Short mmCIF file of C-alpha atoms in Angstrom, two decimals:
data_model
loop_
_atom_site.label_atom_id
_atom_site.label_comp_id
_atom_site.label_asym_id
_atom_site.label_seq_id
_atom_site.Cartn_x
_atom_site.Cartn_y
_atom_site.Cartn_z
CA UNK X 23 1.40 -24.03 3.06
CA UNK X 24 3.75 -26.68 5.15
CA UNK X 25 1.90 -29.13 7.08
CA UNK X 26 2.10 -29.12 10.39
CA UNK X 27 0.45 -30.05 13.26
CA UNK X 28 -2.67 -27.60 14.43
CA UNK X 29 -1.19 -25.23 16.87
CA UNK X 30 -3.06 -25.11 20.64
CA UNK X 31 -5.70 -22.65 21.47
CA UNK X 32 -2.84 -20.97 23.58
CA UNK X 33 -0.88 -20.45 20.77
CA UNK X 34 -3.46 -19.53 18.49
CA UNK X 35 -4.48 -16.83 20.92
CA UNK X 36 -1.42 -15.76 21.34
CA UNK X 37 -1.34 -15.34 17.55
CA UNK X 38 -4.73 -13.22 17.65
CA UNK X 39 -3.58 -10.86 20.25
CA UNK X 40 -0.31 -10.30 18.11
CA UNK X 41 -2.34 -10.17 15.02
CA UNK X 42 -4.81 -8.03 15.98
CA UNK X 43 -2.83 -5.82 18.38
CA UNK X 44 -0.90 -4.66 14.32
CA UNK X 45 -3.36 -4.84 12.51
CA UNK X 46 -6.19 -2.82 13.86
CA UNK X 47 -3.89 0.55 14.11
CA UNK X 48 -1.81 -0.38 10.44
CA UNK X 49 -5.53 -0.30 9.17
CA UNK X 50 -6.33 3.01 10.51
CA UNK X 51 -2.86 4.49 9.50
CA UNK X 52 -3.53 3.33 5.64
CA UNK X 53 -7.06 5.00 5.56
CA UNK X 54 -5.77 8.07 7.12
CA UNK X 55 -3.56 8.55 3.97
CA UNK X 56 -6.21 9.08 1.19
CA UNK X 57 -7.94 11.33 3.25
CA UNK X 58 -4.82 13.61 2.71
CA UNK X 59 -6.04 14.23 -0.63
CA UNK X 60 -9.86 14.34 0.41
CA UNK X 61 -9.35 16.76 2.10
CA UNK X 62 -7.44 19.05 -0.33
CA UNK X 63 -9.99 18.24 -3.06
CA UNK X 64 -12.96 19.20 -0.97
CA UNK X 65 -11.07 22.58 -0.24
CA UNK X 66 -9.50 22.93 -3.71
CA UNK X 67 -12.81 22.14 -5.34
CA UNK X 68 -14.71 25.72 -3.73
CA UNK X 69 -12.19 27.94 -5.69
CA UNK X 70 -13.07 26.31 -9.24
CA UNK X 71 -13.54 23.53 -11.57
CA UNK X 72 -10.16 24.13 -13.25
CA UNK X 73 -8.75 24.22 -9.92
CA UNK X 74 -9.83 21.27 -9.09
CA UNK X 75 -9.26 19.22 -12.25
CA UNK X 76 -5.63 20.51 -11.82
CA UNK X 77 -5.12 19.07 -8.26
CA UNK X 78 -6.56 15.85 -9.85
CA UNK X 79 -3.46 15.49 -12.35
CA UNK X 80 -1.36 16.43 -9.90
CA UNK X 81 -2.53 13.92 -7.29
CA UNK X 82 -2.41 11.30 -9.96
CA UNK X 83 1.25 12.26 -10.56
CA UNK X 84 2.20 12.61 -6.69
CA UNK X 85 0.55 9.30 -5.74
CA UNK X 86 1.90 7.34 -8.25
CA UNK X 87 5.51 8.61 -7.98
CA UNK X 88 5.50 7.86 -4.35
CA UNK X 89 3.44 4.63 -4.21
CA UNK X 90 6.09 2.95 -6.52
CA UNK X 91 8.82 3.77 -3.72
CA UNK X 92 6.28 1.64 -1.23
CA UNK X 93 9.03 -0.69 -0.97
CA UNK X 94 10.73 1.51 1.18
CA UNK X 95 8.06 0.43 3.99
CA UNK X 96 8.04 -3.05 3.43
CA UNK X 97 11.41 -4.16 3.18
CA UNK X 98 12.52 -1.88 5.91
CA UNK X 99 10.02 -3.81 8.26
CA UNK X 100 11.01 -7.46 7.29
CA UNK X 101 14.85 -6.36 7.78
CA UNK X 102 14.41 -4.53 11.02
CA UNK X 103 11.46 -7.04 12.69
CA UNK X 104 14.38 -10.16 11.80
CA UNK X 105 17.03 -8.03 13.92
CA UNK X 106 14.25 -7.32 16.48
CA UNK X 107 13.66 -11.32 16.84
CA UNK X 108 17.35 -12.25 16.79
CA UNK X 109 17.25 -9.91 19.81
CA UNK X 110 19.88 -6.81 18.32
CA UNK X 111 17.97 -3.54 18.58
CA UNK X 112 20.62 -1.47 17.91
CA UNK X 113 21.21 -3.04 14.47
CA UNK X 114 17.46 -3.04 13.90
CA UNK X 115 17.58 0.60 14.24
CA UNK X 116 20.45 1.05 11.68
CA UNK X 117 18.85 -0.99 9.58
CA UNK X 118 16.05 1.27 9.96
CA UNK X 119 18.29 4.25 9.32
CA UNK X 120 20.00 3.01 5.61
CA UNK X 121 16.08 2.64 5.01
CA UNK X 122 15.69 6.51 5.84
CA UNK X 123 18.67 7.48 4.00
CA UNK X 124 18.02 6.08 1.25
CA UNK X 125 14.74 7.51 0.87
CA UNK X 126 16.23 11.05 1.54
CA UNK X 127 18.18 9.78 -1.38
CA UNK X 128 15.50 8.96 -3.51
CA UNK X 129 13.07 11.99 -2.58
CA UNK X 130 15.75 14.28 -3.95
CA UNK X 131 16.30 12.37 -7.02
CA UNK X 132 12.69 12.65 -7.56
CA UNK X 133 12.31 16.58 -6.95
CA UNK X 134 14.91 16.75 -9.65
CA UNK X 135 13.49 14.83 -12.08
CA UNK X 136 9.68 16.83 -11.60
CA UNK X 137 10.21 20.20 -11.10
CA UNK X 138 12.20 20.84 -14.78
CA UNK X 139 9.48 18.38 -16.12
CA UNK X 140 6.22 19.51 -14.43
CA UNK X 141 4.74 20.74 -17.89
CA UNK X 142 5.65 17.59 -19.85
CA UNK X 143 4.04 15.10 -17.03
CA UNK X 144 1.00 17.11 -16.75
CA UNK X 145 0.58 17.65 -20.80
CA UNK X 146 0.40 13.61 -20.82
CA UNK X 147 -2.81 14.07 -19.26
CA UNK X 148 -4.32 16.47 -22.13
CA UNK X 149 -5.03 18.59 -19.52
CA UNK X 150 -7.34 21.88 -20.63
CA UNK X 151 -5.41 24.79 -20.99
CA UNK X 152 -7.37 26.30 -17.84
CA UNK X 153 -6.46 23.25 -15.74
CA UNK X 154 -2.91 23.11 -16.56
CA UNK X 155 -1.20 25.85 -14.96
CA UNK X 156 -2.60 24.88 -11.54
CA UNK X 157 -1.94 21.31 -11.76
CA UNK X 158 1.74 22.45 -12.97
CA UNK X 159 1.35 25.12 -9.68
CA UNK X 160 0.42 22.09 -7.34
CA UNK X 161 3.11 19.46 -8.56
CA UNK X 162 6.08 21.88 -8.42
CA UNK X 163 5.33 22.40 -5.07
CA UNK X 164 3.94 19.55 -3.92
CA UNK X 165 7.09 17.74 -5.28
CA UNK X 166 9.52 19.56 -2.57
CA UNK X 167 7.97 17.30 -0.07
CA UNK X 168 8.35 13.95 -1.22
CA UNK X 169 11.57 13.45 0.47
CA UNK X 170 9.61 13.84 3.58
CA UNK X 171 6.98 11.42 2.16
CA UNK X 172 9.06 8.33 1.23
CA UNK X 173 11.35 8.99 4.72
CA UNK X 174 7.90 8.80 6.16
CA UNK X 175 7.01 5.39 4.01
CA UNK X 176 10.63 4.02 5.51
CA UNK X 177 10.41 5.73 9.38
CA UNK X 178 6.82 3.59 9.36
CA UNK X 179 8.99 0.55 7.99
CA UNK X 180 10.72 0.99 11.29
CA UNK X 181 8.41 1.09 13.68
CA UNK X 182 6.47 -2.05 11.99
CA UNK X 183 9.60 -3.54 12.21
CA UNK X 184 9.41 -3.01 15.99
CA UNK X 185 6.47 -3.93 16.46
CA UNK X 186 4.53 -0.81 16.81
CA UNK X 187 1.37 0.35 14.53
CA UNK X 188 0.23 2.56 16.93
CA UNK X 189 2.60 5.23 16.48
CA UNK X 190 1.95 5.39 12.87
CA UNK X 191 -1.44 6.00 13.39
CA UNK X 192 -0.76 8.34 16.16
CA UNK X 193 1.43 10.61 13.01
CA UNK X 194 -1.22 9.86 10.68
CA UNK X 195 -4.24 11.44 12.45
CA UNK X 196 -2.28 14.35 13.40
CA UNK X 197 -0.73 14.79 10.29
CA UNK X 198 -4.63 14.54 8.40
CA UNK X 199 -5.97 16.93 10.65
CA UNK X 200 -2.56 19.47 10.56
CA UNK X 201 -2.97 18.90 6.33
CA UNK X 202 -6.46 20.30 7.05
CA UNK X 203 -5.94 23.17 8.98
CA UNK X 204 -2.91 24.31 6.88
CA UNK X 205 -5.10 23.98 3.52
CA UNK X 206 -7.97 26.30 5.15
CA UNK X 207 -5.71 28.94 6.35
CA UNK X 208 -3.26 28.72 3.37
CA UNK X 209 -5.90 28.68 0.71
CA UNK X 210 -8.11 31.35 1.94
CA UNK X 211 -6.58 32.67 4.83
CA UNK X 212 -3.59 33.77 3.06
CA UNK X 213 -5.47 33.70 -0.52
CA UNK X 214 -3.18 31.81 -1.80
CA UNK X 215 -5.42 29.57 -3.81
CA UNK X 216 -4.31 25.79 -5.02
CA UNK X 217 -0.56 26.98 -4.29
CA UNK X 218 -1.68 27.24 -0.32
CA UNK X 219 -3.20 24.04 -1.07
CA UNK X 220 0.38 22.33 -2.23
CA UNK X 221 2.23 24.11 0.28
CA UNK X 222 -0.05 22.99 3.43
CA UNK X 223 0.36 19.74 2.26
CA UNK X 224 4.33 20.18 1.92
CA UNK X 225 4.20 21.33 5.54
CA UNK X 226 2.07 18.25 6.75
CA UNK X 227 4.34 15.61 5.18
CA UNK X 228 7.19 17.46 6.66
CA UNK X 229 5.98 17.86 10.52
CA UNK X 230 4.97 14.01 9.92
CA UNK X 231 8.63 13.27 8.35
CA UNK X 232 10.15 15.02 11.61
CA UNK X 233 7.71 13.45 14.50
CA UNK X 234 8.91 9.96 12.86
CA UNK X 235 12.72 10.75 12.63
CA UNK X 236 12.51 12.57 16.07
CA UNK X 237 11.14 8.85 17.48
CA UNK X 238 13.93 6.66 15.34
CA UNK X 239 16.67 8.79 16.37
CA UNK X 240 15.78 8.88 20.12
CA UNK X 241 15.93 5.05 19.79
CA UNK X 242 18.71 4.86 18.04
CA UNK X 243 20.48 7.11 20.62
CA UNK X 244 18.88 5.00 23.42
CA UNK X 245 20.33 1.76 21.96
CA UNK X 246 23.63 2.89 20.87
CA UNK X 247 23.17 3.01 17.07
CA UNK X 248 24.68 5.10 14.57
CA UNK X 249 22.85 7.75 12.90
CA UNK X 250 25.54 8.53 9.96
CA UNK X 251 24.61 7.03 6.50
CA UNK X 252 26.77 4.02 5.83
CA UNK X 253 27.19 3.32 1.85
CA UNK X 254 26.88 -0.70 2.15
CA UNK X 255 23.95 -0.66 4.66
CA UNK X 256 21.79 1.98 1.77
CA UNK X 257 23.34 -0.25 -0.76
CA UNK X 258 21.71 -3.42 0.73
CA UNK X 259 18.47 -1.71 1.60
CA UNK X 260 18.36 -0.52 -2.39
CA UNK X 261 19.14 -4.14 -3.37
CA UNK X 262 16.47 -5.48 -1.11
CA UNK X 263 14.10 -3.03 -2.68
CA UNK X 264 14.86 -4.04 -6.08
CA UNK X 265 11.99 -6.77 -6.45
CA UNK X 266 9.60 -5.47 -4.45
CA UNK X 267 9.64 -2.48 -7.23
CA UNK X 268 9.33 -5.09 -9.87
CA UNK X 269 6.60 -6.23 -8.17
CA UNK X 270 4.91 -2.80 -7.63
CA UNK X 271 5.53 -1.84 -11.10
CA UNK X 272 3.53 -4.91 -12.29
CA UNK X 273 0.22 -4.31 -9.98
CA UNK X 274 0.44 -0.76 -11.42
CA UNK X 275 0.53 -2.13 -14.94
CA UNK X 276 -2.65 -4.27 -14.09
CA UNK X 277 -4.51 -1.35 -12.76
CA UNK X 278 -3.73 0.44 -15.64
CA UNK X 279 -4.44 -2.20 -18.13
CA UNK X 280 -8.14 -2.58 -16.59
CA UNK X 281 -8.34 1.15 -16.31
CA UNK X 282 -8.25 1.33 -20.13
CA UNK X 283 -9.79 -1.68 -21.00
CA UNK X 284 -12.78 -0.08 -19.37
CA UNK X 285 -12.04 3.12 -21.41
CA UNK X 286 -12.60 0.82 -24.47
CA UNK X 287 -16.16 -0.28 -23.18
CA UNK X 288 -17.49 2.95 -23.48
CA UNK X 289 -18.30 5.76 -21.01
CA UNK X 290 -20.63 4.11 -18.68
CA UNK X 291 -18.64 1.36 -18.10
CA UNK X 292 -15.53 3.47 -17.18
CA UNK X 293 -17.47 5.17 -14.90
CA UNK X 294 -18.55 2.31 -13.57
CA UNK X 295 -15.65 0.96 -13.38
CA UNK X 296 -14.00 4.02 -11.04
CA UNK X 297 -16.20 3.03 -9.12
CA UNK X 298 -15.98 -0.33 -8.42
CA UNK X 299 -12.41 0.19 -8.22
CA UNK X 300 -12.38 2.62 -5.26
CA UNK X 301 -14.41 0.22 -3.44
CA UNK X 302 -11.96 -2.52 -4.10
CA UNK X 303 -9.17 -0.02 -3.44
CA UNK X 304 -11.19 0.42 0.06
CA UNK X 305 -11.35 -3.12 0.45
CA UNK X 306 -7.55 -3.66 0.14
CA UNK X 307 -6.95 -0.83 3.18
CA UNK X 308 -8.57 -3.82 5.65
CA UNK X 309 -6.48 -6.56 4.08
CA UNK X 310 -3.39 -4.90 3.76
CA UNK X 311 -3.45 -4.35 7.33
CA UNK X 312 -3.50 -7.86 8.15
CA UNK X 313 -0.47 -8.21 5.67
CA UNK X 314 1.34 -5.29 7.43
CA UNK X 315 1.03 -7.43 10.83
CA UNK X 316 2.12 -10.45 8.74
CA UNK X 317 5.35 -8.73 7.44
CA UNK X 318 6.28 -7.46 11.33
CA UNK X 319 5.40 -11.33 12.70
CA UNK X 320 6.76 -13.25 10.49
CA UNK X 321 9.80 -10.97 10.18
CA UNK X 322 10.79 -11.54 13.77
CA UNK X 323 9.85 -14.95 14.49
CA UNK X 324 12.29 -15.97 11.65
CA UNK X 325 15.28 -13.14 12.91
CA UNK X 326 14.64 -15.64 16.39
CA UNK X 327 15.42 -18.63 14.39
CA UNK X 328 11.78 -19.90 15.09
CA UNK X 329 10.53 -21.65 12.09
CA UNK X 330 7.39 -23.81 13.60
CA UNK X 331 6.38 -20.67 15.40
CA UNK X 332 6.78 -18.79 11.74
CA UNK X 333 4.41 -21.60 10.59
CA UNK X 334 1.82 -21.21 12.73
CA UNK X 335 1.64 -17.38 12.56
CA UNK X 336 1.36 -17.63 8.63
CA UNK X 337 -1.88 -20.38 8.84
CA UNK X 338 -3.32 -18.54 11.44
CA UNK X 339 -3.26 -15.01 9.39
CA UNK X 340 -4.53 -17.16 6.33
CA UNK X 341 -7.55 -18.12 8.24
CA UNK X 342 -7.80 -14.35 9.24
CA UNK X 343 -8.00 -13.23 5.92
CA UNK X 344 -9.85 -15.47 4.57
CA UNK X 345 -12.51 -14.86 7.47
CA UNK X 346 -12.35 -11.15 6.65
CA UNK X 347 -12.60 -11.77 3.13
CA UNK X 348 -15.87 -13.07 3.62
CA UNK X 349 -17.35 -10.98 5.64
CA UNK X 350 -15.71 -7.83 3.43
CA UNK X 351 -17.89 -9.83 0.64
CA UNK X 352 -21.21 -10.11 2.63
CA UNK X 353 -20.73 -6.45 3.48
CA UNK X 354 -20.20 -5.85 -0.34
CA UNK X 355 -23.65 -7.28 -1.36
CA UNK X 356 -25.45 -6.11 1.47
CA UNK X 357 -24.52 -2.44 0.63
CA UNK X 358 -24.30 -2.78 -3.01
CA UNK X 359 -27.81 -0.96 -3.42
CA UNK X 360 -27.15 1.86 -1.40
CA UNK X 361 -23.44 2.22 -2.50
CA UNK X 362 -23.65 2.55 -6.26
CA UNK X 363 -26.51 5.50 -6.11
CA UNK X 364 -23.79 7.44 -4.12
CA UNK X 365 -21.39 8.45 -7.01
CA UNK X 366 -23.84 7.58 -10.02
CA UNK X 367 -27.69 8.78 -10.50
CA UNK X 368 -27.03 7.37 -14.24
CA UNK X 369 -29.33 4.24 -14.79
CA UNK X 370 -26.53 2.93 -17.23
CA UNK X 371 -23.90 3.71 -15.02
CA UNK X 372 -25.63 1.28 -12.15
CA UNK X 373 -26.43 -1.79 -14.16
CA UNK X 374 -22.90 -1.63 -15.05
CA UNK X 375 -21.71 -1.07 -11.90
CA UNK X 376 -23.98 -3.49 -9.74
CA UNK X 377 -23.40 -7.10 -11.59
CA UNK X 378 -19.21 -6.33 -11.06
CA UNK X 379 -19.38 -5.86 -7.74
CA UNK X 380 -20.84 -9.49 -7.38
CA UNK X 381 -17.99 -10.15 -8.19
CA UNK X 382 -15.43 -8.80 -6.36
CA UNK X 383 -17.80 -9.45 -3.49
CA UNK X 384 -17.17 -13.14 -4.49
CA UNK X 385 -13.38 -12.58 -4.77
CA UNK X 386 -12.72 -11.23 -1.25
CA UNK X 387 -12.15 -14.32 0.35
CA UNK X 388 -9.63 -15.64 -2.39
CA UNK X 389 -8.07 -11.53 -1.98
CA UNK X 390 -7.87 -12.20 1.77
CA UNK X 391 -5.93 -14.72 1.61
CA UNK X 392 -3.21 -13.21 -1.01
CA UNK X 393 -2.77 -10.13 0.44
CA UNK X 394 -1.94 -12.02 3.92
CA UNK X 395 0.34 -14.45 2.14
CA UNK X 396 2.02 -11.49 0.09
CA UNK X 397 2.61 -10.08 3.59
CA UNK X 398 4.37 -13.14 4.93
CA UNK X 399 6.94 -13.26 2.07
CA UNK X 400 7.41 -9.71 1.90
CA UNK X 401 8.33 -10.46 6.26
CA UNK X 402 10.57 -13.08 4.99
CA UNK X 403 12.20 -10.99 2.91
CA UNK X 404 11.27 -13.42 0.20
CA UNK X 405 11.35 -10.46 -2.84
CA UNK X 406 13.00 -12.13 -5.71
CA UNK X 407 9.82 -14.88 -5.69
CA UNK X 408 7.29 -11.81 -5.46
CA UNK X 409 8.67 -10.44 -8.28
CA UNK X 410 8.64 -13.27 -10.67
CA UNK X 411 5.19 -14.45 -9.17
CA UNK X 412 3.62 -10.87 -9.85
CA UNK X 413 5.28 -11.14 -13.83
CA UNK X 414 3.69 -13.97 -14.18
CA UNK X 415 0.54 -12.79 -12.53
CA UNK X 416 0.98 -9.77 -15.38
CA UNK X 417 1.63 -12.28 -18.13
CA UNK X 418 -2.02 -14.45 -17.41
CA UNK X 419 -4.35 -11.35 -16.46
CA UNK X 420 -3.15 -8.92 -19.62
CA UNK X 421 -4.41 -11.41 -23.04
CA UNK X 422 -7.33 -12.13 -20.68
CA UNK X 423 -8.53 -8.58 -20.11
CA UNK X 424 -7.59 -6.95 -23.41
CA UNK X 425 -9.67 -10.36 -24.97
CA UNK X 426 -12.79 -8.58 -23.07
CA UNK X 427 -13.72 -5.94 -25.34
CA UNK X 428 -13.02 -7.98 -28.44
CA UNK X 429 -15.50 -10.45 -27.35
CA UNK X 430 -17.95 -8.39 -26.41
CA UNK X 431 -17.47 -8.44 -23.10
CA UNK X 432 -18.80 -5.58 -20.64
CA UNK X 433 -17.20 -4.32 -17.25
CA UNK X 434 -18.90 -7.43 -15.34
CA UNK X 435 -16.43 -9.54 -17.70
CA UNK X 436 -13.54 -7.08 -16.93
CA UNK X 437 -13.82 -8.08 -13.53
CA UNK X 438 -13.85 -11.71 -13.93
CA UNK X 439 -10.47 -10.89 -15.73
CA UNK X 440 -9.68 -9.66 -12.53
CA UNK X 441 -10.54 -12.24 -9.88
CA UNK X 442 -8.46 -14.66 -12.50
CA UNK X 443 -5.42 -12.40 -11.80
CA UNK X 444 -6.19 -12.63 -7.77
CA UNK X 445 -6.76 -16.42 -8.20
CA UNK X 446 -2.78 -16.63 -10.16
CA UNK X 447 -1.30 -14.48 -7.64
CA UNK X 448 -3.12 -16.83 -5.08
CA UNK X 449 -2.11 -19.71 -6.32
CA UNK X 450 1.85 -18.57 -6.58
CA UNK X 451 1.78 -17.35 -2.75
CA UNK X 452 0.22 -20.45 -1.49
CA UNK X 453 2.69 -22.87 -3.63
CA UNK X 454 5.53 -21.08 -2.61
CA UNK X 455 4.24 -21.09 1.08
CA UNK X 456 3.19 -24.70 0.95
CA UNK X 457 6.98 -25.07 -0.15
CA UNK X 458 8.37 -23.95 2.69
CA UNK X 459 11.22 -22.39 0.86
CA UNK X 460 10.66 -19.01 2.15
CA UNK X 461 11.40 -19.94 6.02
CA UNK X 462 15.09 -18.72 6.30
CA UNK X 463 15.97 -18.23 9.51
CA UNK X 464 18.57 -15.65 10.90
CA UNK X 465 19.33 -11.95 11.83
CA UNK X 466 19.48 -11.50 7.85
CA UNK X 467 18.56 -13.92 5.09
#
């Protein structure tokens, strides 16, 4: 990171009030989403196994076809928080709108592509021939509402951008408890099994999709800005998105990578290795959200051509995830007894289990610290060097992991691999921060 002097305890205050003021309710928003499908498995699961392993391949489908268009949230909040510090709300609310459109855009390219190809998508799963026809049921359905999903993923873009978590969270507790009630009365109710199940959740994304558009467009009206699409502006926002899909693309490569390198270990260890995953998938909900207040900070103190105060912000969000690593990591060991037993009775499946989470207890601190760095980049709209730092990330952590099962490595090893790929990705962040390169000051970069 630049050197610079220490900021005063004013300033550093000030910092923690901002900091914790976006982070506290972006943290609640991003566990509120994976309770969506919680939910609809613990509903789905009382009508049948086959039911249930169908919304499971579905799920897997749905999240991962709308996780890669995450970019839709993050660069919408670094474009929108720079025009909020340069002072021009009304073009921070366009901005906000190509963001919108162009996930409209995007969600109806998607429903294209997935409801002619349902079948083939689930039948890469092997699915059994009992579990197909309800995970085809669910993702046919299910797919007419990811418009409403990804406009959701860019409205929250544009309220980060502004400054405001709280709203987010506000739409994602109503929206998990509406999901909820819909399922119940959908699926038994109206008896219409896992197809109530896809539909409530259609309707939840949807009433979500239209509380956030209902609270851009009154702002937009408020401040004067145009609600039409405009060609150029959704043609800049794609452009912008570009590399953070690159980068996206890559993390999903590593997960996957891991995912079947544990396959390879044998059937304990994969087990195992779900989860230790879902912890550290857990884990990254409270980091993230200090990266989400990163993005909105850093965003606007460079849009008000404040560099220095840029500077501070990022050190003092290092030193809160770093803190937060650590005590994530202290939390880790301390529960690591109790927390294993919970998915796994299987003796094998626990001394697999309880040797890797030492170490991703051990990497929190160096995960704090890139997930808040990733966070300030991604505010300073920085893309093109996430991209080619997360390739390169890709490049080191792939021979290392795939070298695990041919040297006899177990799960414990696996996980090594991956605090190496955290350390890379840390090291690339805090060069390229240390560089300074990324502070660009200016309504746009």
């Amino acid at each position: 990171m630049t050197q610079a002097p220490a900021a005063p305890k004013a300033a550093r205050r000030r910092h923690d009030r901002e900091i914790v003021a976006l982070a506290v309710p972006a943290f609640g928003a991003l566990v509120a989403e994976p309770l969506f499908v919680m939910a609809d498995s613990a509903i789905v699961g009382h009508l049948g196994t086959a039911q249930l392993a169908g919304l499971g391949i579905a799920s897997a489908l749905l999240t991962t076809a709308v996780s890669v268009f995450v970019f839709l949230a993050y660069a919408t909040t670094a474009a929108v928080a720079r025009r909020v510090g340069a002072g021009d709300l009304p073009a921070a609310i366009r901005q906000g709108m190509d963001g919108i459109w162009l996930a409209l855009l995007l969600g109806v390219a998607v429903i294209a592509v997935a409801l002619p190809t349902a079948p083939a998508l689930v039948g890469l799963f092997g699915a059994s021939d009992a579990a197909t026809p309800h995970a085809v049921t669910y993702l046919r359905i299910s797919a007419l509402g990811i418009p409403a999903m990804l406009a959701v993923l860019a409205a929250t873009g544009v309220l980060r951008g502004l400054q405001d978590t709280k709203t987010p969270l506000y739409v994602a507790i109503g929206g998990f408890v509406a999901n909820g009630v819909l399922n119940v009365l959908l699926v038994y109710g109206a008896g219409l099994g896992i197809a109530g199940s896809a539909w409530g959740t259609v309707l939840a994304q949807c009433a979500m999709a239209a509380v956030y558009l209902t609270v851009v467009v009154r702002g937009a009206r408020r401040h004067g800005a145009s609600l039409r699409p405009d060609a150029a502006g959704i043609r800049a926002c794609a452009q912008a998105g570009v590399p953070l899909l690159a980068r996206t693309l890559s993390l999903k490569a590593i997960v996957i990578i891991a995912t079947a390198v544990a396959a390879r270990l044998g059937d304990a260890d994969i087990a195992a290795h779900q989860i230790v995953l879902s912890l550290w998938s857990l884990l990254s909900f409270a980091l993230d959200a200090i990266a989400i207040a990163g993005q909105a900070i850093i965003g606007r103190y460079l849009g008000a051509g404040d560099a220095q105060g840029a500077r501070d912000a990022c050190r003092r969000m290092v030193q809160w995830g770093f803190a937060s690593g650590v005590v994530l990591g202290l939390l880790v060991v301390l529960a690591r007894p109790v927390f294993v037993p919970l998915f796994s009775g299987d003796a094998a499946v626990q001394d697999a289990a309880l040797p890797a989470l030492i170490v991703i207890a051990l990497a929190q601190p160096i995960c704090g610290i890139v997930y808040v760095l990733d966070g300030v980049l991604m505010g300073a709209g920085d893309g093109p060097y996430l991209a080619w730092a997360m390739l390169i990330t890709l490049a080191v952590f792939a021979p290392a992991a795939l070298l695990v099962p041919t040297l006899g490595g177990a799960l414990t090893s696996l996980w090594v691999a991956m605090t190496l790929m955290m350390t890379v990705r840390m090291l690339t962040l805090w060069l390229r921060s240390r560089s300074g390169r990324w502070i660009v000051t200016g309504a746009t970069r």
